[in-house]
PDB file of C-alpha atoms and ligand atoms in Angstrom:
ATOM      1  CA  MET F   1     -23.541   3.915  -3.322  1.00  0.00           C
ATOM      2  CA  GLU F   2     -20.594   5.224  -5.207  1.00  0.00           C
ATOM      3  CA  ILE F   3     -18.949   2.287  -7.156  1.00  0.00           C
ATOM      4  CA  ILE F   4     -15.221   2.948  -7.968  1.00  0.00           C
ATOM      5  CA  ILE F   5     -13.917   0.321 -10.352  1.00  0.00           C
ATOM      6  CA  GLN F   6      -9.963   0.357 -10.855  1.00  0.00           C
ATOM      7  CA  PRO F   7      -7.898  -2.040 -12.992  1.00  0.00           C
ATOM      8  CA  THR F   8      -5.982  -3.474  -9.954  1.00  0.00           C
ATOM      9  CA  PRO F   9      -6.223  -3.947  -6.295  1.00  0.00           C
ATOM     10  CA  GLU F  10      -3.275  -1.583  -5.829  1.00  0.00           C
ATOM     11  CA  GLU F  11      -5.097   1.209  -7.686  1.00  0.00           C
ATOM     12  CA  ALA F  12      -8.470   0.625  -5.832  1.00  0.00           C
ATOM     13  CA  THR F  13      -6.524   0.577  -2.631  1.00  0.00           C
ATOM     14  CA  GLY F  14      -4.909   3.857  -3.589  1.00  0.00           C
ATOM     15  CA  VAL F  15      -8.341   5.509  -3.906  1.00  0.00           C
ATOM     16  CA  ALA F  16      -9.432   4.173  -0.506  1.00  0.00           C
ATOM     17  CA  ALA F  17      -6.177   5.280   1.078  1.00  0.00           C
ATOM     18  CA  ARG F  18      -6.574   8.750  -0.314  1.00  0.00           C
ATOM     19  CA  ILE F  19     -10.230   8.903   0.993  1.00  0.00           C
ATOM     20  CA  ILE F  20      -8.902   8.074   4.609  1.00  0.00           C
ATOM     21  CA  ALA F  21      -5.935  10.449   4.470  1.00  0.00           C
ATOM     22  CA  ARG F  22      -8.270  13.196   3.500  1.00  0.00           C
ATOM     23  CA  LEU F  23     -10.556  12.384   6.443  1.00  0.00           C
ATOM     24  CA  LEU F  24      -7.557  12.424   8.901  1.00  0.00           C
ATOM     25  CA  ALA F  25      -6.361  15.768   7.384  1.00  0.00           C
ATOM     26  CA  GLU F  26      -9.837  17.329   7.920  1.00  0.00           C
ATOM     27  CA  LYS F  27     -10.470  15.654  11.170  1.00  0.00           C
ATOM     28  CA  PRO F  28      -7.250  14.576  13.045  1.00  0.00           C
ATOM     29  CA  ASP F  29      -9.257  12.989  15.827  1.00  0.00           C
ATOM     30  CA  ALA F  30     -11.470  10.854  13.586  1.00  0.00           C
ATOM     31  CA  VAL F  31     -12.855   7.634  14.702  1.00  0.00           C
ATOM     32  CA  LEU F  32     -12.057   4.843  12.276  1.00  0.00           C
ATOM     33  CA  GLY F  33     -13.827   1.414  12.016  1.00  0.00           C
ATOM     34  CA  LEU F  34     -11.178  -1.177  11.003  1.00  0.00           C
ATOM     35  CA  ALA F  35     -11.515  -4.468   9.181  1.00  0.00           C
ATOM     36  CA  THR F  36      -9.359  -7.615   8.863  1.00  0.00           C
ATOM     37  CA  GLY F  37      -8.921 -10.338   6.327  1.00  0.00           C
ATOM     38  CA  SER F  38      -6.656 -10.271   3.289  1.00  0.00           C
ATOM     39  CA  THR F  39      -8.389  -7.392   1.587  1.00  0.00           C
ATOM     40  CA  PRO F  40      -7.324  -4.501   3.782  1.00  0.00           C
ATOM     41  CA  VAL F  41      -3.664  -5.607   4.048  1.00  0.00           C
ATOM     42  CA  LEU F  42      -2.629  -3.476   1.098  1.00  0.00           C
ATOM     43  CA  LEU F  43      -4.594  -0.506   2.363  1.00  0.00           C
ATOM     44  CA  TYR F  44      -2.818  -0.722   5.761  1.00  0.00           C
ATOM     45  CA  ARG F  45       0.460  -0.922   3.925  1.00  0.00           C
ATOM     46  CA  GLU F  46      -0.426   2.152   1.835  1.00  0.00           C
ATOM     47  CA  LEU F  47      -1.467   4.132   4.998  1.00  0.00           C
ATOM     48  CA  ILE F  48       1.673   3.360   6.739  1.00  0.00           C
ATOM     49  CA  ALA F  49       3.687   4.497   3.659  1.00  0.00           C
ATOM     50  CA  MET F  50       1.776   7.793   3.734  1.00  0.00           C
ATOM     51  CA  ASP F  51       3.226   8.435   7.297  1.00  0.00           C
ATOM     52  CA  LEU F  52      -0.085  10.065   8.625  1.00  0.00           C
ATOM     53  CA  ASP F  53      -0.529  11.431  12.036  1.00  0.00           C
ATOM     54  CA  TRP F  54      -2.570   8.844  14.103  1.00  0.00           C
ATOM     55  CA  SER F  55      -1.830  10.439  17.515  1.00  0.00           C
ATOM     56  CA  HIS F  56      -5.452  11.674  18.009  1.00  0.00           C
ATOM     57  CA  VAL F  57      -7.270   8.868  15.978  1.00  0.00           C
ATOM     58  CA  THR F  58      -9.474   6.352  17.688  1.00  0.00           C
ATOM     59  CA  THR F  59     -10.194   2.893  16.131  1.00  0.00           C
ATOM     60  CA  PHE F  60     -12.784   0.221  16.542  1.00  0.00           C
ATOM     61  CA  ASN F  61     -12.361  -3.164  14.923  1.00  0.00           C
ATOM     62  CA  LEU F  62     -15.318  -5.011  13.484  1.00  0.00           C
ATOM     63  CA  ASP F  63     -14.764  -8.481  14.906  1.00  0.00           C
ATOM     64  CA  GLU F  64     -12.696 -11.099  16.747  1.00  0.00           C
ATOM     65  CA  TYR F  65     -12.686 -14.854  17.064  1.00  0.00           C
ATOM     66  CA  ILE F  66     -13.909 -16.518  20.295  1.00  0.00           C
ATOM     67  CA  GLY F  67     -11.705 -19.073  21.947  1.00  0.00           C
ATOM     68  CA  ILE F  68      -8.347 -18.361  20.634  1.00  0.00           C
ATOM     69  CA  PRO F  69      -5.869 -16.384  22.861  1.00  0.00           C
ATOM     70  CA  ARG F  70      -5.097 -12.753  21.826  1.00  0.00           C
ATOM     71  CA  GLU F  71      -1.464 -13.743  21.165  1.00  0.00           C
ATOM     72  CA  HIS F  72      -2.583 -16.501  18.602  1.00  0.00           C
ATOM     73  CA  PRO F  73      -1.140 -15.447  15.148  1.00  0.00           C
ATOM     74  CA  GLN F  74      -4.594 -15.587  13.687  1.00  0.00           C
ATOM     75  CA  SER F  75      -6.450 -13.492  16.302  1.00  0.00           C
ATOM     76  CA  TYR F  76      -7.520 -10.200  14.990  1.00  0.00           C
ATOM     77  CA  HIS F  77      -5.657  -8.589  17.741  1.00  0.00           C
ATOM     78  CA  SER F  78      -2.494 -10.041  16.322  1.00  0.00           C
ATOM     79  CA  PHE F  79      -3.441  -9.203  12.823  1.00  0.00           C
ATOM     80  CA  MET F  80      -3.954  -5.522  13.592  1.00  0.00           C
ATOM     81  CA  THR F  81      -0.752  -5.199  15.646  1.00  0.00           C
ATOM     82  CA  ASP F  82       1.307  -6.837  12.788  1.00  0.00           C
ATOM     83  CA  ASN F  83      -0.477  -5.197   9.972  1.00  0.00           C
ATOM     84  CA  LEU F  84      -0.950  -1.642  11.201  1.00  0.00           C
ATOM     85  CA  PHE F  85      -0.650  -0.660  14.885  1.00  0.00           C
ATOM     86  CA  ARG F  86       2.870  -1.416  15.393  1.00  0.00           C
ATOM     87  CA  HIS F  87       3.806   0.692  12.394  1.00  0.00           C
ATOM     88  CA  ILE F  88       1.860   3.936  13.314  1.00  0.00           C
ATOM     89  CA  ASN F  89       1.869   6.405  16.099  1.00  0.00           C
ATOM     90  CA  ILE F  90      -1.592   5.506  17.491  1.00  0.00           C
ATOM     91  CA  SER F  91      -2.084   5.639  21.262  1.00  0.00           C
ATOM     92  CA  PRO F  92      -2.735   2.002  22.593  1.00  0.00           C
ATOM     93  CA  SER F  93      -5.593   3.548  24.633  1.00  0.00           C
ATOM     94  CA  HIS F  94      -7.380   4.652  21.498  1.00  0.00           C
ATOM     95  CA  ILE F  95      -7.504   1.029  20.037  1.00  0.00           C
ATOM     96  CA  HIS F  96     -10.692  -1.110  20.563  1.00  0.00           C
ATOM     97  CA  ILE F  97     -11.086  -4.583  19.430  1.00  0.00           C
ATOM     98  CA  PRO F  98     -13.928  -6.863  20.563  1.00  0.00           C
ATOM     99  CA  ASP F  99     -12.859  -9.213  23.268  1.00  0.00           C
ATOM    100  CA  GLY F 100     -13.288 -12.851  22.283  1.00  0.00           C
ATOM    101  CA  ASN F 101     -12.014 -14.021  25.655  1.00  0.00           C
ATOM    102  CA  ALA F 102     -14.282 -12.015  27.945  1.00  0.00           C
ATOM    103  CA  THR F 103     -15.804 -14.127  30.779  1.00  0.00           C
ATOM    104  CA  ASP F 104     -19.132 -12.406  30.029  1.00  0.00           C
ATOM    105  CA  ILE F 105     -19.132 -11.927  26.408  1.00  0.00           C
ATOM    106  CA  PRO F 106     -22.760 -10.384  26.097  1.00  0.00           C
ATOM    107  CA  ALA F 107     -21.768  -7.762  28.713  1.00  0.00           C
ATOM    108  CA  SER F 108     -18.515  -7.028  26.829  1.00  0.00           C
ATOM    109  CA  CYS F 109     -20.412  -6.570  23.512  1.00  0.00           C
ATOM    110  CA  ALA F 110     -22.807  -4.051  25.229  1.00  0.00           C
ATOM    111  CA  ASP F 111     -19.858  -2.259  26.688  1.00  0.00           C
ATOM    112  CA  TYR F 112     -18.231  -2.102  23.141  1.00  0.00           C
ATOM    113  CA  GLU F 113     -21.358  -0.446  21.782  1.00  0.00           C
ATOM    114  CA  LYS F 114     -21.141   2.139  24.668  1.00  0.00           C
ATOM    115  CA  ARG F 115     -17.545   2.717  23.883  1.00  0.00           C
ATOM    116  CA  ILE F 116     -18.368   3.531  20.158  1.00  0.00           C
ATOM    117  CA  ALA F 117     -21.076   5.904  21.367  1.00  0.00           C
ATOM    118  CA  ALA F 118     -18.797   7.555  23.921  1.00  0.00           C
ATOM    119  CA  ALA F 119     -16.192   8.143  21.112  1.00  0.00           C
ATOM    120  CA  GLY F 120     -18.814  10.094  19.165  1.00  0.00           C
ATOM    121  CA  GLY F 121     -19.636   7.233  16.723  1.00  0.00           C
ATOM    122  CA  ILE F 122     -17.617   6.018  13.797  1.00  0.00           C
ATOM    123  CA  ASP F 123     -16.636   8.618  11.198  1.00  0.00           C
ATOM    124  CA  LEU F 124     -15.562   6.053   8.622  1.00  0.00           C
ATOM    125  CA  GLN F 125     -15.951   2.244   8.591  1.00  0.00           C
ATOM    126  CA  ILE F 126     -13.655   0.172   6.420  1.00  0.00           C
ATOM    127  CA  LEU F 127     -15.321  -3.087   5.300  1.00  0.00           C
ATOM    128  CA  GLY F 128     -14.320  -6.199   3.293  1.00  0.00           C
ATOM    129  CA  ILE F 129     -16.941  -8.664   2.143  1.00  0.00           C
ATOM    130  CA  GLY F 130     -17.216 -12.520   2.525  1.00  0.00           C
ATOM    131  CA  THR F 131     -18.030 -14.604  -0.620  1.00  0.00           C
ATOM    132  CA  ASP F 132     -21.415 -15.148   0.992  1.00  0.00           C
ATOM    133  CA  GLY F 133     -21.815 -11.276   1.396  1.00  0.00           C
ATOM    134  CA  HIS F 134     -21.031 -11.082   5.074  1.00  0.00           C
ATOM    135  CA  ILE F 135     -19.762  -7.805   6.476  1.00  0.00           C
ATOM    136  CA  GLY F 136     -17.769  -8.032   9.678  1.00  0.00           C
ATOM    137  CA  PHE F 137     -18.789 -11.503  10.692  1.00  0.00           C
ATOM    138  CA  ASN F 138     -22.553 -10.897  10.047  1.00  0.00           C
ATOM    139  CA  GLU F 139     -23.411 -13.971   8.198  1.00  0.00           C
ATOM    140  CA  PRO F 140     -26.491 -14.353   5.861  1.00  0.00           C
ATOM    141  CA  THR F 141     -29.711 -14.061   7.679  1.00  0.00           C
ATOM    142  CA  SER F 142     -28.069 -11.873  10.364  1.00  0.00           C
ATOM    143  CA  SER F 143     -30.720  -9.289  11.550  1.00  0.00           C
ATOM    144  CA  LEU F 144     -30.203  -6.025   9.610  1.00  0.00           C
ATOM    145  CA  ALA F 145     -30.734  -4.174  12.834  1.00  0.00           C
ATOM    146  CA  SER F 146     -28.221  -6.299  14.886  1.00  0.00           C
ATOM    147  CA  ARG F 147     -25.774  -4.924  17.366  1.00  0.00           C
ATOM    148  CA  THR F 148     -22.393  -6.303  18.663  1.00  0.00           C
ATOM    149  CA  ARG F 149     -22.905  -9.846  19.557  1.00  0.00           C
ATOM    150  CA  ILE F 150     -21.764 -13.485  19.217  1.00  0.00           C
ATOM    151  CA  LYS F 151     -22.216 -15.140  15.887  1.00  0.00           C
ATOM    152  CA  THR F 152     -21.673 -18.683  14.582  1.00  0.00           C
ATOM    153  CA  LEU F 153     -19.686 -18.863  11.423  1.00  0.00           C
ATOM    154  CA  THR F 154     -21.043 -20.596   8.370  1.00  0.00           C
ATOM    155  CA  ARG F 155     -19.302 -23.675   6.907  1.00  0.00           C
ATOM    156  CA  GLN F 156     -18.328 -21.493   3.860  1.00  0.00           C
ATOM    157  CA  THR F 157     -16.693 -18.884   5.890  1.00  0.00           C
ATOM    158  CA  ARG F 158     -14.785 -21.419   7.922  1.00  0.00           C
ATOM    159  CA  ILE F 159     -13.627 -22.949   4.634  1.00  0.00           C
ATOM    160  CA  ASP F 160     -12.730 -19.547   3.316  1.00  0.00           C
ATOM    161  CA  ASN F 161     -10.617 -18.691   6.410  1.00  0.00           C
ATOM    162  CA  ALA F 162      -9.082 -22.179   6.631  1.00  0.00           C
ATOM    163  CA  ARG F 163      -6.161 -20.693   4.567  1.00  0.00           C
ATOM    164  CA  PHE F 164      -5.061 -18.620   7.582  1.00  0.00           C
ATOM    165  CA  PHE F 165      -5.376 -21.465  10.146  1.00  0.00           C
ATOM    166  CA  GLY F 166      -3.960 -24.463   8.150  1.00  0.00           C
ATOM    167  CA  SER F 167      -7.191 -26.456   8.340  1.00  0.00           C
ATOM    168  CA  GLU F 168     -10.943 -25.929   8.539  1.00  0.00           C
ATOM    169  CA  GLU F 169     -11.063 -27.699  12.020  1.00  0.00           C
ATOM    170  CA  ASP F 170      -8.790 -25.071  13.380  1.00  0.00           C
ATOM    171  CA  VAL F 171     -11.022 -22.133  12.409  1.00  0.00           C
ATOM    172  CA  PRO F 172     -13.107 -21.157  15.480  1.00  0.00           C
ATOM    173  CA  HIS F 173     -16.866 -21.668  15.188  1.00  0.00           C
ATOM    174  CA  HIS F 174     -17.842 -18.589  17.182  1.00  0.00           C
ATOM    175  CA  VAL F 175     -16.988 -14.863  16.860  1.00  0.00           C
ATOM    176  CA  VAL F 176     -17.892 -11.403  18.248  1.00  0.00           C
ATOM    177  CA  THR F 177     -18.830  -9.027  15.612  1.00  0.00           C
ATOM    178  CA  MET F 178     -20.202  -5.530  15.423  1.00  0.00           C
ATOM    179  CA  GLY F 179     -23.881  -5.714  14.282  1.00  0.00           C
ATOM    180  CA  ILE F 180     -25.219  -4.603  10.926  1.00  0.00           C
ATOM    181  CA  GLY F 181     -27.014  -1.962  12.904  1.00  0.00           C
ATOM    182  CA  THR F 182     -23.837  -0.819  14.373  1.00  0.00           C
ATOM    183  CA  ILE F 183     -22.109  -0.695  10.893  1.00  0.00           C
ATOM    184  CA  MET F 184     -25.104   1.259   9.470  1.00  0.00           C
ATOM    185  CA  GLU F 185     -24.500   3.917  12.124  1.00  0.00           C
ATOM    186  CA  ALA F 186     -21.072   4.794  10.820  1.00  0.00           C
ATOM    187  CA  ARG F 187     -21.162   8.168   9.042  1.00  0.00           C
ATOM    188  CA  GLN F 188     -19.366   6.745   6.050  1.00  0.00           C
ATOM    189  CA  ASN F 189     -18.750   3.213   4.913  1.00  0.00           C
ATOM    190  CA  LEU F 190     -15.824   2.256   2.613  1.00  0.00           C
ATOM    191  CA  LEU F 191     -16.063  -1.276   1.225  1.00  0.00           C
ATOM    192  CA  LEU F 192     -13.143  -2.930  -0.625  1.00  0.00           C
ATOM    193  CA  ALA F 193     -13.371  -6.122  -2.623  1.00  0.00           C
ATOM    194  CA  PHE F 194     -10.809  -7.728  -5.062  1.00  0.00           C
ATOM    195  CA  GLY F 195     -10.715 -10.710  -7.247  1.00  0.00           C
ATOM    196  CA  PRO F 196     -13.292 -12.902  -9.112  1.00  0.00           C
ATOM    197  CA  GLY F 197     -14.197 -14.785  -5.985  1.00  0.00           C
ATOM    198  CA  LYS F 198     -16.013 -11.597  -4.684  1.00  0.00           C
ATOM    199  CA  ALA F 199     -17.787 -10.768  -7.959  1.00  0.00           C
ATOM    200  CA  ARG F 200     -21.094 -12.632  -7.190  1.00  0.00           C
ATOM    201  CA  ALA F 201     -21.331 -11.145  -3.600  1.00  0.00           C
ATOM    202  CA  ILE F 202     -20.583  -7.682  -4.900  1.00  0.00           C
ATOM    203  CA  ALA F 203     -23.150  -7.847  -7.734  1.00  0.00           C
ATOM    204  CA  GLU F 204     -25.888  -9.116  -5.288  1.00  0.00           C
ATOM    205  CA  ALA F 205     -24.865  -6.387  -2.680  1.00  0.00           C
ATOM    206  CA  VAL F 206     -24.835  -3.483  -5.194  1.00  0.00           C
ATOM    207  CA  GLU F 207     -27.554  -4.454  -7.600  1.00  0.00           C
ATOM    208  CA  GLY F 208     -29.658  -7.077  -5.954  1.00  0.00           C
ATOM    209  CA  PRO F 209     -32.500  -6.778  -3.477  1.00  0.00           C
ATOM    210  CA  VAL F 210     -31.787  -5.584   0.106  1.00  0.00           C
ATOM    211  CA  THR F 211     -31.861  -8.856   1.905  1.00  0.00           C
ATOM    212  CA  SER F 212     -30.303 -10.412   4.978  1.00  0.00           C
ATOM    213  CA  LEU F 213     -29.223 -13.293   2.673  1.00  0.00           C
ATOM    214  CA  ASN F 214     -26.576 -10.909   1.408  1.00  0.00           C
ATOM    215  CA  PRO F 215     -25.814  -8.705   4.530  1.00  0.00           C
ATOM    216  CA  ALA F 216     -23.669  -6.232   2.467  1.00  0.00           C
ATOM    217  CA  SER F 217     -26.797  -5.360   0.407  1.00  0.00           C
ATOM    218  CA  VAL F 218     -28.103  -3.373   3.365  1.00  0.00           C
ATOM    219  CA  LEU F 219     -25.527  -0.741   2.513  1.00  0.00           C
ATOM    220  CA  GLN F 220     -27.911   0.293  -0.208  1.00  0.00           C
ATOM    221  CA  MET F 221     -29.896   2.037   2.579  1.00  0.00           C
ATOM    222  CA  HIS F 222     -26.820   3.880   3.772  1.00  0.00           C
ATOM    223  CA  PRO F 223     -26.410   7.515   2.519  1.00  0.00           C
ATOM    224  CA  THR F 224     -22.608   7.525   2.239  1.00  0.00           C
ATOM    225  CA  VAL F 225     -20.989   4.357   0.941  1.00  0.00           C
ATOM    226  CA  LYS F 226     -18.017   4.025  -1.360  1.00  0.00           C
ATOM    227  CA  VAL F 227     -17.153   0.539  -2.928  1.00  0.00           C
ATOM    228  CA  CYS F 228     -13.616   0.291  -4.229  1.00  0.00           C
ATOM    229  CA  LEU F 229     -13.236  -2.681  -6.631  1.00  0.00           C
ATOM    230  CA  ASP F 230     -10.729  -4.127  -8.959  1.00  0.00           C
ATOM    231  CA  GLU F 231     -11.967  -5.269 -12.506  1.00  0.00           C
ATOM    232  CA  PRO F 232     -12.464  -8.889 -11.523  1.00  0.00           C
ATOM    233  CA  ALA F 233     -14.526  -8.095  -8.409  1.00  0.00           C
ATOM    234  CA  ALA F 234     -16.626  -5.820 -10.661  1.00  0.00           C
ATOM    235  CA  SER F 235     -17.062  -8.350 -13.356  1.00  0.00           C
ATOM    236  CA  GLN F 236     -20.614  -9.417 -12.607  1.00  0.00           C
ATOM    237  CA  LEU F 237     -22.029  -5.769 -12.253  1.00  0.00           C
ATOM    238  CA  SER F 238     -24.595  -5.187 -15.033  1.00  0.00           C
ATOM    239  CA  ARG F 239     -24.108  -1.369 -14.777  1.00  0.00           C
ATOM    240  CA  ALA F 240     -20.341  -1.233 -14.603  1.00  0.00           C
ATOM    241  CA  ASP F 241     -20.014   1.107 -17.544  1.00  0.00           C
ATOM    242  CA  TYR F 242     -22.319   3.570 -15.883  1.00  0.00           C
ATOM    243  CA  TYR F 243     -20.261   3.480 -12.552  1.00  0.00           C
ATOM    244  CA  ARG F 244     -17.073   4.054 -14.641  1.00  0.00           C
ATOM    245  CA  TRP F 245     -18.643   6.914 -16.432  1.00  0.00           C
ATOM    246  CA  VAL F 246     -19.835   8.479 -13.285  1.00  0.00           C
ATOM    247  CA  TYR F 247     -16.367   8.221 -11.666  1.00  0.00           C
ATOM    248  CA  GLU F 248     -14.531   9.479 -14.749  1.00  0.00           C
ATOM    249  CA  SER F 249     -16.941  12.501 -15.028  1.00  0.00           C
ATOM    250  CA  LYS F 250     -16.488  13.732 -11.432  1.00  0.00           C
ATOM    251  CA  PRO F 251     -15.515  17.325 -11.233  1.00  0.00           C
ATOM    252  CA  GLY F 252     -11.847  17.825 -10.013  1.00  0.00           C
ATOM    253  CA  TRP F 253     -12.874  18.788  -6.429  1.00  0.00           C
ATOM    254  CA  GLN F 254     -14.759  15.563  -5.968  1.00  0.00           C
ATOM    255  CA  THR F 255     -12.015  13.142  -6.918  1.00  0.00           C
ATOM    256  CA  PHE F 256      -9.689  11.165  -4.652  1.00  0.00           C
TER     257      PHE F 256
HETATM  258  C1  GLP L   1     -13.458 -12.267   7.162  1.00  0.00           C
HETATM  259  C2  GLP L   1     -13.628 -10.975   8.017  1.00  0.00           C
HETATM  260  C3  GLP L   1     -14.435  -9.948   7.235  1.00  0.00           C
HETATM  261  C4  GLP L   1     -13.736  -9.966   5.901  1.00  0.00           C
HETATM  262  C5  GLP L   1     -14.047 -11.256   5.154  1.00  0.00           C
HETATM  263  C6  GLP L   1     -13.347 -11.350   3.803  1.00  0.00           C
HETATM  264  O1  GLP L   1     -13.871 -13.510   7.734  1.00  0.00           O
HETATM  265  N1  GLP L   1     -14.391 -11.247   9.262  1.00  0.00           N
HETATM  266  O2  GLP L   1     -14.271  -8.647   7.912  1.00  0.00           O
HETATM  267  O3  GLP L   1     -14.224  -8.784   5.077  1.00  0.00           O
HETATM  268  O4  GLP L   1     -14.001 -12.309   5.949  1.00  0.00           O
HETATM  269  O5  GLP L   1     -12.047 -11.668   4.007  1.00  0.00           O
HETATM  270  P1  GLP L   1     -10.885 -11.581   2.875  1.00  0.00           P
HETATM  271  O6  GLP L   1     -10.615 -10.128   2.751  1.00  0.00           O
HETATM  272  O7  GLP L   1      -9.743 -12.271   3.492  1.00  0.00           O
HETATM  273  O8  GLP L   1     -11.413 -12.056   1.694  1.00  0.00           O
END
């Protein structure tokens, strides 16, 4: 894992945006895995401002709620349209988001996996992290080998996401999410976390044991993971000075 600690969310986002811009410059038809939540909003704003060419890019989103219409303002379909897709030149046929309204959700999950494989796999997966360490909507105790499927949200995640819905009761109980096994097959993972509320989850994920109790900790087993943090999110890392030193000592050709 490469831990990149920056003073502010804006600076940490800048590093992440440059990593993605470099990938798109090297591989204009890259396959990107996209995330939702408040964390990547800044990143999408930054990518829009960079005016990149998305015409050959394919995207796969991590997750979607079950039981709210696509047009609902808090569906991840709406989130992605509002925060990214309507501002870039991506082809609608290249956009993939799990379908929380499919009549046969298990079949549509299996189809999602097939579509990822048919696209050649995900080159770079963007990730946020829940306060309980979830990635996508893979809650603690999710199988570390799981594939795209239905999950039930924890009480904590529903409380965390109530701010988007107005009240906890309005947050759906069920979701479709890429599995941890699916995420682990991405060629690169790029995790962003900001704020003191993420500090414990990040410390456990980066420095704790690999355990399904903190699903993000499985990323320790992935060969190419970058973790972009602001100082508050990094505040419980015991080796923060080492990570800073490694980043500052990078040769010029390796910097972002
Ligand atoms: C949400 C999403 C995750 C996201 C996480 C953190 O529920 N399913 O993909 O990373 O929770 O959200 P936020 O960035 O708003 O803190």
